[in-house]
Amino acid sequence: MEAHPDLNFLHIGGDEVQHLGYCEACQRRIITEFSGSKDRLFLSHIVSVLTYIRQKYPHVQLIMWEDMLRHISLDVLQEFHLGELVEPMVWNYYWNTHLFHKNVSPDVWSKYGSVFHNIWAATAFKGATGVAQYYTDITMHIGNHHLWVDEINQQFPPGVKFRGYALTGWQRYNHFSVLCELLPSGLPSLAFCLQTLIHGGFNEQIHSDISKALGFITPIELSIENNDHLKTNKALDNTGNFPGSAIYAGIEALMNLEYSKDMQKLQGTHKSRMEGWMTDYQLQYSKIDQQTIDTINAMSIKLLAKLEIIKERMEIALPEVYGERTVQEWMMTRIYPMMKTLGEIRDKSQIYMTKT
């Protein structure tokens, strides 16, 4: 707080409390103080934190995540006078309509409308689509923001002030998971999602204008399923010109390689061929199909050469933004395992080639 003397809002967290009431002390309190209610134990702690901060910094408006409140009854929420102490930030990161409405139902909105004076919303412009996903599928995140626009217009409780949106961008799913999408990978998505909120929807003109503003030669592909580069295995030259765009370009190139026809054949069709034509039995007795082995070998060498170029590109681009440990983690997670797998396929095929 001393480092931010002009602070007007403070988010205390409070989400996903997964080990509530486990220790003996808390279990005793649940029985003796809260009539067997874990919800009251949770709210008691939250109110203590909120009260302490408000007493020390009465000018600061407090915010908290609300997922722990969704299942708590209206009577209990009102019992703790939560609406006088904090403003909830409702998170919902789904892009699927059914899951979006299942996550935060109309009943939840109605309950919050009876408790709180002001409510925030939290979207996701990157992350939330896969714990190990390293590229950002913009279509999914535009869908999330479009659903939020409709939600605020149709479900937001009357008489309550809508404070605004917090656009979240995940770096990890938790402290122990791998890095997911790096910020440069998600910056184009952030731009598109902001415009979706500003204009109340998304259209081709927004697509074209934002792509041009980010330095793309042609409108950026929004979804991996529609990415023509992945279908044709073209060299990527439509990589933008914005802070971190070199990292974005490297990630696009890696995605292009991973989903290319050659890689899919090597890990798909040719994987079954390896099982059918590259067993220890066939090596020992020289029962080797030369054409199949040559194809696998050539493909692995070709892919390794492309991957080496991406590796060199990222070794330059990543340190311009990130520290040494982040660079090391990303390379060890994304590049080196793929190089190892392809190298093993190449080496094994070359051993078989010497037996023909």
Tab-separated table of C-alpha atoms in Angstrom:
chain	number	residue	atom	x	y	z
A	1	MET	CA	0.000	0.000	0.000
A	2	GLU	CA	2.924	2.336	0.703
A	3	ALA	CA	4.191	1.722	-2.792
A	4	HIS	CA	0.817	2.798	-4.239
A	5	PRO	CA	-0.328	5.852	-2.264
A	6	ASP	CA	-2.926	6.787	-4.896
A	7	LEU	CA	-4.550	3.382	-4.872
A	8	ASN	CA	-8.364	3.482	-5.077
A	9	PHE	CA	-9.140	-0.227	-5.464
A	10	LEU	CA	-7.588	-3.355	-3.933
A	11	HIS	CA	-8.383	-6.939	-4.939
A	12	ILE	CA	-7.961	-9.356	-2.016
A	13	GLY	CA	-8.385	-12.600	-4.013
A	14	GLY	CA	-10.492	-15.125	-2.104
A	15	ASP	CA	-11.134	-17.606	-4.915
A	16	GLU	CA	-10.967	-21.400	-5.113
A	17	VAL	CA	-10.428	-22.154	-1.427
A	18	GLN	CA	-10.008	-25.897	-1.834
A	19	HIS	CA	-8.855	-26.888	1.670
A	20	LEU	CA	-11.429	-25.135	3.816
A	21	GLY	CA	-12.021	-26.511	7.328
A	22	TYR	CA	-9.433	-29.297	7.164
A	23	CYS	CA	-7.351	-28.547	10.270
A	24	GLU	CA	-8.510	-29.436	13.783
A	25	ALA	CA	-8.778	-25.794	14.860
A	26	CYS	CA	-11.092	-24.919	11.975
A	27	GLN	CA	-13.142	-28.072	12.461
A	28	ARG	CA	-13.708	-27.108	16.098
A	29	ARG	CA	-14.729	-23.579	15.067
A	30	ILE	CA	-17.175	-24.934	12.502
A	31	ILE	CA	-18.897	-26.911	15.247
A	32	THR	CA	-18.681	-24.458	18.142
A	33	GLU	CA	-19.027	-21.103	16.379
A	34	PHE	CA	-20.714	-21.660	13.024
A	35	SER	CA	-23.350	-24.357	13.572
A	36	GLY	CA	-21.521	-26.821	11.343
A	37	SER	CA	-21.275	-24.378	8.407
A	38	LYS	CA	-18.055	-24.164	6.384
A	39	ASP	CA	-19.583	-21.221	4.549
A	40	ARG	CA	-19.727	-19.222	7.769
A	41	LEU	CA	-16.120	-20.150	8.556
A	42	PHE	CA	-15.063	-18.815	5.151
A	43	LEU	CA	-17.094	-15.618	5.442
A	44	SER	CA	-15.816	-15.009	8.958
A	45	HIS	CA	-12.250	-15.024	7.687
A	46	ILE	CA	-13.067	-12.860	4.669
A	47	VAL	CA	-14.890	-10.309	6.814
A	48	SER	CA	-11.917	-10.159	9.207
A	49	VAL	CA	-9.553	-9.407	6.332
A	50	LEU	CA	-11.900	-6.850	4.790
A	51	THR	CA	-12.537	-5.100	8.107
A	52	TYR	CA	-8.826	-4.843	8.872
A	53	ILE	CA	-8.021	-3.281	5.502
A	54	ARG	CA	-10.956	-0.877	5.622
A	55	GLN	CA	-9.926	0.325	9.064
A	56	LYS	CA	-6.377	1.034	7.932
A	57	TYR	CA	-7.265	2.354	4.455
A	58	PRO	CA	-10.861	3.643	4.561
A	59	HIS	CA	-10.498	5.375	1.190
A	60	VAL	CA	-9.783	2.126	-0.687
A	61	GLN	CA	-12.640	0.176	-2.274
A	62	LEU	CA	-12.130	-3.583	-1.835
A	63	ILE	CA	-12.818	-6.246	-4.460
A	64	MET	CA	-12.864	-10.046	-4.211
A	65	TRP	CA	-13.439	-13.049	-6.429
A	66	GLU	CA	-16.939	-14.425	-5.931
A	67	ASP	CA	-16.795	-18.095	-6.898
A	68	MET	CA	-16.840	-19.170	-3.239
A	69	LEU	CA	-20.052	-17.175	-2.787
A	70	ARG	CA	-22.064	-18.775	-5.592
A	71	HIS	CA	-23.334	-21.681	-3.496
A	72	ILE	CA	-23.804	-19.701	-0.258
A	73	SER	CA	-27.399	-18.847	0.545
A	74	LEU	CA	-28.724	-15.313	0.408
A	75	ASP	CA	-29.533	-15.356	4.128
A	76	VAL	CA	-25.971	-16.254	5.095
A	77	LEU	CA	-24.449	-13.614	2.812
A	78	GLN	CA	-26.715	-10.983	4.315
A	79	GLU	CA	-25.915	-12.221	7.820
A	80	PHE	CA	-22.278	-11.191	7.326
A	81	HIS	CA	-23.163	-7.841	5.650
A	82	LEU	CA	-20.737	-8.632	2.850
A	83	GLY	CA	-22.283	-6.055	0.532
A	84	GLU	CA	-21.179	-3.238	2.853
A	85	LEU	CA	-17.544	-4.344	2.789
A	86	VAL	CA	-16.611	-5.517	-0.693
A	87	GLU	CA	-17.503	-5.564	-4.389
A	88	PRO	CA	-17.507	-8.977	-6.076
A	89	MET	CA	-15.696	-9.662	-9.332
A	90	VAL	CA	-17.572	-12.381	-11.219
A	91	TRP	CA	-15.231	-14.529	-13.304
A	92	ASN	CA	-16.435	-16.571	-16.243
A	93	TYR	CA	-13.909	-17.658	-18.873
A	94	TYR	CA	-15.992	-20.075	-20.956
A	95	TRP	CA	-16.606	-19.472	-24.654
A	96	ASN	CA	-19.211	-22.230	-24.910
A	97	THR	CA	-22.708	-20.846	-24.308
A	98	HIS	CA	-23.938	-23.796	-22.243
A	99	LEU	CA	-20.892	-23.879	-19.970
A	100	PHE	CA	-20.876	-20.090	-19.639
A	101	HIS	CA	-24.430	-19.991	-18.307
A	102	LYS	CA	-23.916	-23.102	-16.199
A	103	ASN	CA	-20.918	-21.502	-14.486
A	104	VAL	CA	-22.861	-18.410	-13.369
A	105	SER	CA	-26.603	-19.005	-13.419
A	106	PRO	CA	-29.419	-16.413	-13.382
A	107	ASP	CA	-30.084	-17.389	-9.745
A	108	VAL	CA	-26.576	-16.289	-8.813
A	109	TRP	CA	-27.086	-12.898	-10.456
A	110	SER	CA	-30.393	-12.489	-8.632
A	111	LYS	CA	-28.755	-13.319	-5.285
A	112	TYR	CA	-25.876	-10.916	-5.860
A	113	GLY	CA	-28.340	-8.203	-6.778
A	114	SER	CA	-29.854	-8.534	-3.299
A	115	VAL	CA	-26.479	-8.313	-1.535
A	116	PHE	CA	-24.122	-6.009	-3.441
A	117	HIS	CA	-24.287	-2.423	-4.677
A	118	ASN	CA	-21.542	-2.740	-7.329
A	119	ILE	CA	-20.347	-5.733	-9.351
A	120	TRP	CA	-17.351	-6.332	-11.662
A	121	ALA	CA	-16.880	-8.884	-14.447
A	122	ALA	CA	-13.726	-10.826	-15.326
A	123	THR	CA	-13.042	-12.207	-18.808
A	124	ALA	CA	-10.036	-14.070	-20.263
A	125	PHE	CA	-8.097	-12.877	-23.318
A	126	LYS	CA	-5.509	-15.663	-23.011
A	127	GLY	CA	-5.142	-18.822	-20.971
A	128	ALA	CA	-8.150	-20.776	-19.671
A	129	THR	CA	-8.223	-23.026	-22.759
A	130	GLY	CA	-5.545	-25.593	-21.872
A	131	VAL	CA	-2.992	-25.922	-19.095
A	132	ALA	CA	-0.151	-26.661	-21.531
A	133	GLN	CA	-1.415	-24.635	-24.504
A	134	TYR	CA	1.289	-22.253	-25.737
A	135	TYR	CA	-0.617	-20.452	-28.515
A	136	THR	CA	-3.727	-18.310	-28.172
A	137	ASP	CA	-6.858	-19.346	-30.032
A	138	ILE	CA	-8.400	-15.904	-30.485
A	139	THR	CA	-11.802	-17.211	-31.587
A	140	MET	CA	-12.406	-18.795	-28.198
A	141	HIS	CA	-11.601	-15.599	-26.329
A	142	ILE	CA	-13.652	-13.385	-28.612
A	143	GLY	CA	-16.497	-15.811	-27.931
A	144	ASN	CA	-16.022	-15.378	-24.179
A	145	HIS	CA	-16.194	-11.593	-24.463
A	146	HIS	CA	-19.202	-11.714	-26.760
A	147	LEU	CA	-21.035	-13.864	-24.207
A	148	TRP	CA	-20.132	-11.365	-21.490
A	149	VAL	CA	-21.595	-8.492	-23.511
A	150	ASP	CA	-24.869	-10.417	-23.806
A	151	GLU	CA	-24.753	-11.402	-20.125
A	152	ILE	CA	-24.420	-7.817	-18.908
A	153	ASN	CA	-27.217	-6.698	-21.209
A	154	GLN	CA	-29.606	-9.514	-20.337
A	155	GLN	CA	-28.819	-10.934	-16.874
A	156	PHE	CA	-27.198	-8.150	-14.868
A	157	PRO	CA	-29.381	-7.397	-11.811
A	158	PRO	CA	-31.328	-4.115	-11.933
A	159	GLY	CA	-30.435	-1.454	-9.404
A	160	VAL	CA	-26.814	-2.623	-9.198
A	161	LYS	CA	-23.960	-0.628	-10.738
A	162	PHE	CA	-21.760	-2.434	-13.246
A	163	ARG	CA	-18.227	-1.309	-12.437
A	164	GLY	CA	-16.516	-2.682	-15.541
A	165	TYR	CA	-14.454	-5.535	-16.937
A	166	ALA	CA	-11.136	-6.994	-15.841
A	167	LEU	CA	-9.547	-8.771	-18.814
A	168	THR	CA	-7.432	-11.539	-17.316
A	169	GLY	CA	-4.501	-13.199	-19.057
A	170	TRP	CA	-3.270	-16.404	-17.496
A	171	GLN	CA	0.453	-17.160	-17.326
A	172	ARG	CA	0.031	-20.439	-15.434
A	173	TYR	CA	-2.914	-22.424	-14.123
A	174	ASN	CA	-1.222	-22.482	-10.714
A	175	HIS	CA	2.274	-22.062	-9.288
A	176	PHE	CA	3.214	-25.662	-10.069
A	177	SER	CA	1.971	-25.916	-13.661
A	178	VAL	CA	3.986	-25.121	-16.773
A	179	LEU	CA	3.828	-21.766	-18.480
A	180	CYS	CA	0.856	-21.584	-20.804
A	181	GLU	CA	0.461	-18.718	-23.287
A	182	LEU	CA	3.101	-16.007	-22.993
A	183	LEU	CA	1.863	-12.417	-23.064
A	184	PRO	CA	3.219	-11.629	-26.588
A	185	SER	CA	1.267	-14.620	-27.869
A	186	GLY	CA	-1.931	-13.166	-26.415
A	187	LEU	CA	-1.558	-9.464	-27.268
A	188	PRO	CA	-3.469	-9.705	-30.574
A	189	SER	CA	-6.247	-11.511	-28.709
A	190	LEU	CA	-6.292	-8.724	-26.100
A	191	ALA	CA	-6.768	-6.142	-28.844
A	192	PHE	CA	-9.615	-8.069	-30.474
A	193	CYS	CA	-11.314	-8.751	-27.132
A	194	LEU	CA	-11.139	-5.085	-26.108
A	195	GLN	CA	-12.763	-4.071	-29.356
A	196	THR	CA	-15.452	-6.717	-28.882
A	197	LEU	CA	-16.360	-5.138	-25.554
A	198	ILE	CA	-16.185	-1.579	-26.886
A	199	HIS	CA	-18.369	-2.276	-29.926
A	200	GLY	CA	-20.637	-4.824	-28.279
A	201	GLY	CA	-19.662	-7.512	-30.781
A	202	PHE	CA	-17.143	-8.552	-33.424
A	203	ASN	CA	-17.212	-8.181	-37.209
A	204	GLU	CA	-14.990	-8.285	-40.283
A	205	GLN	CA	-14.229	-4.560	-40.122
A	206	ILE	CA	-12.873	-4.865	-36.580
A	207	HIS	CA	-10.909	-7.919	-37.697
A	208	SER	CA	-9.332	-5.973	-40.559
A	209	ASP	CA	-8.683	-2.731	-38.652
A	210	ILE	CA	-7.025	-4.358	-35.643
A	211	SER	CA	-4.917	-6.669	-37.807
A	212	LYS	CA	-3.645	-3.647	-39.712
A	213	ALA	CA	-3.002	-1.675	-36.495
A	214	LEU	CA	-0.889	-4.552	-35.173
A	215	GLY	CA	1.192	-4.592	-38.356
A	216	PHE	CA	-0.196	-7.700	-40.004
A	217	ILE	CA	-0.125	-7.713	-43.804
A	218	THR	CA	-3.416	-9.580	-44.055
A	219	PRO	CA	-6.115	-10.182	-41.417
A	220	ILE	CA	-4.761	-12.497	-38.748
A	221	GLU	CA	-6.158	-16.018	-38.517
A	222	LEU	CA	-8.305	-16.178	-35.396
A	223	SER	CA	-8.494	-19.945	-34.925
A	224	ILE	CA	-6.057	-22.784	-35.414
A	225	GLU	CA	-8.770	-24.754	-37.211
A	226	ASN	CA	-8.910	-22.130	-39.965
A	227	ASN	CA	-5.196	-21.362	-40.175
A	228	ASP	CA	-4.195	-21.720	-43.827
A	229	HIS	CA	-0.512	-21.759	-42.882
A	230	LEU	CA	-1.089	-24.990	-41.010
A	231	LYS	CA	-2.883	-26.540	-43.973
A	232	THR	CA	-0.284	-25.532	-46.584
A	233	ASN	CA	2.871	-25.471	-44.423
A	234	LYS	CA	3.809	-22.059	-45.888
A	235	ALA	CA	6.549	-19.952	-44.359
A	236	LEU	CA	5.064	-17.475	-41.908
A	237	ASP	CA	5.570	-13.862	-42.958
A	238	ASN	CA	2.364	-12.330	-41.588
A	239	THR	CA	3.602	-11.948	-38.013
A	240	GLY	CA	2.786	-8.366	-37.044
A	241	ASN	CA	4.783	-5.447	-35.706
A	242	PHE	CA	4.060	-4.795	-32.031
A	243	PRO	CA	5.986	-5.188	-28.729
A	244	GLY	CA	6.887	-8.846	-28.428
A	245	SER	CA	5.969	-9.642	-32.030
A	246	ALA	CA	9.206	-11.600	-32.509
A	247	ILE	CA	8.063	-14.010	-29.786
A	248	TYR	CA	4.614	-14.129	-31.341
A	249	ALA	CA	6.228	-14.999	-34.698
A	250	GLY	CA	8.299	-17.787	-33.164
A	251	ILE	CA	5.276	-19.285	-31.429
A	252	GLU	CA	3.294	-19.122	-34.656
A	253	ALA	CA	6.151	-20.883	-36.440
A	254	LEU	CA	6.271	-23.590	-33.778
A	255	MET	CA	2.526	-24.091	-33.997
A	256	ASN	CA	2.844	-24.201	-37.791
A	257	LEU	CA	5.454	-26.939	-37.459
A	258	GLU	CA	3.597	-28.958	-34.830
A	259	TYR	CA	0.365	-29.012	-36.846
A	260	SER	CA	1.984	-29.286	-40.282
A	261	LYS	CA	1.140	-32.185	-42.568
A	262	ASP	CA	4.644	-33.615	-42.223
A	263	MET	CA	4.520	-33.649	-38.422
A	264	GLN	CA	1.030	-35.109	-38.391
A	265	LYS	CA	2.116	-37.845	-40.780
A	266	LEU	CA	5.212	-38.624	-38.741
A	267	GLN	CA	3.338	-38.792	-35.453
A	268	GLY	CA	0.167	-40.211	-36.981
A	269	THR	CA	0.339	-42.481	-40.014
A	270	HIS	CA	4.082	-42.994	-39.771
A	271	LYS	CA	3.920	-43.789	-36.097
A	272	SER	CA	1.919	-46.882	-36.965
A	273	ARG	CA	4.414	-47.662	-39.733
A	274	MET	CA	7.234	-47.451	-37.217
A	275	GLU	CA	5.410	-49.963	-35.062
A	276	GLY	CA	4.865	-52.139	-38.108
A	277	TRP	CA	8.291	-51.863	-39.779
A	278	MET	CA	10.758	-50.762	-37.076
A	279	THR	CA	10.586	-53.390	-34.338
A	280	ASP	CA	13.581	-55.026	-32.639
A	281	TYR	CA	12.702	-58.281	-34.398
A	282	GLN	CA	12.887	-56.666	-37.828
A	283	LEU	CA	16.204	-55.009	-36.963
A	284	GLN	CA	17.776	-58.227	-35.709
A	285	TYR	CA	16.745	-60.255	-38.771
A	286	SER	CA	17.091	-57.405	-41.308
A	287	LYS	CA	13.437	-57.546	-42.332
A	288	ILE	CA	13.437	-53.882	-43.345
A	289	ASP	CA	11.312	-51.947	-45.828
A	290	GLN	CA	13.827	-49.511	-47.302
A	291	GLN	CA	11.260	-47.135	-48.806
A	292	THR	CA	9.385	-46.717	-45.525
A	293	ILE	CA	12.593	-46.173	-43.543
A	294	ASP	CA	13.890	-43.629	-46.071
A	295	THR	CA	10.645	-41.672	-45.883
A	296	ILE	CA	10.664	-41.561	-42.077
A	297	ASN	CA	14.324	-40.573	-42.004
A	298	ALA	CA	13.939	-37.771	-44.548
A	299	MET	CA	10.879	-36.404	-42.817
A	300	SER	CA	12.518	-36.343	-39.389
A	301	ILE	CA	15.614	-34.568	-40.770
A	302	LYS	CA	13.438	-31.981	-42.530
A	303	LEU	CA	11.411	-31.268	-39.411
A	304	LEU	CA	14.514	-31.060	-37.226
A	305	ALA	CA	16.022	-28.460	-39.540
A	306	LYS	CA	12.882	-26.332	-39.300
A	307	LEU	CA	12.768	-26.741	-35.540
A	308	GLU	CA	16.409	-25.660	-35.238
A	309	ILE	CA	15.540	-22.387	-36.996
A	310	ILE	CA	12.660	-21.794	-34.581
A	311	LYS	CA	14.955	-22.607	-31.641
A	312	GLU	CA	17.507	-20.041	-32.793
A	313	ARG	CA	14.771	-17.446	-33.314
A	314	MET	CA	13.346	-17.938	-29.833
A	315	GLU	CA	16.793	-17.873	-28.210
A	316	ILE	CA	17.067	-14.311	-29.503
A	317	ALA	CA	13.473	-13.156	-29.013
A	318	LEU	CA	12.676	-14.512	-25.546
A	319	PRO	CA	15.519	-12.792	-23.606
A	320	GLU	CA	14.362	-9.424	-24.969
A	321	VAL	CA	11.253	-9.770	-22.779
A	322	TYR	CA	11.873	-12.469	-20.178
A	323	GLY	CA	14.497	-13.411	-17.601
A	324	GLU	CA	16.847	-16.357	-17.870
A	325	ARG	CA	14.725	-18.814	-15.877
A	326	THR	CA	11.573	-18.105	-17.882
A	327	VAL	CA	13.508	-18.527	-21.130
A	328	GLN	CA	14.966	-21.800	-19.863
A	329	GLU	CA	11.582	-23.131	-18.763
A	330	TRP	CA	9.880	-22.282	-22.053
A	331	MET	CA	12.637	-23.831	-24.163
A	332	MET	CA	12.783	-26.960	-21.994
A	333	THR	CA	9.012	-27.336	-22.151
A	334	ARG	CA	8.300	-26.466	-25.779
A	335	ILE	CA	11.400	-26.898	-27.942
A	336	TYR	CA	13.775	-29.454	-26.449
A	337	PRO	CA	11.273	-32.325	-26.019
A	338	MET	CA	10.221	-32.017	-29.652
A	339	MET	CA	13.855	-31.952	-30.756
A	340	LYS	CA	14.563	-35.041	-28.655
A	341	THR	CA	11.637	-36.972	-30.130
A	342	LEU	CA	12.521	-36.097	-33.703
A	343	GLY	CA	16.189	-36.840	-33.069
A	344	GLU	CA	15.346	-40.281	-31.716
A	345	ILE	CA	13.217	-41.044	-34.777
A	346	ARG	CA	16.030	-39.886	-37.077
A	347	ASP	CA	18.691	-41.917	-35.241
A	348	LYS	CA	16.567	-45.055	-35.105
A	349	SER	CA	15.744	-44.848	-38.808
A	350	GLN	CA	19.433	-44.430	-39.641
A	351	ILE	CA	20.276	-47.574	-37.692
A	352	TYR	CA	17.710	-49.472	-39.733
A	353	MET	CA	19.110	-47.999	-42.937
A	354	THR	CA	22.527	-49.547	-42.204
A	355	LYS	CA	20.921	-53.000	-42.028
A	356	THR	CA	19.455	-52.940	-45.527
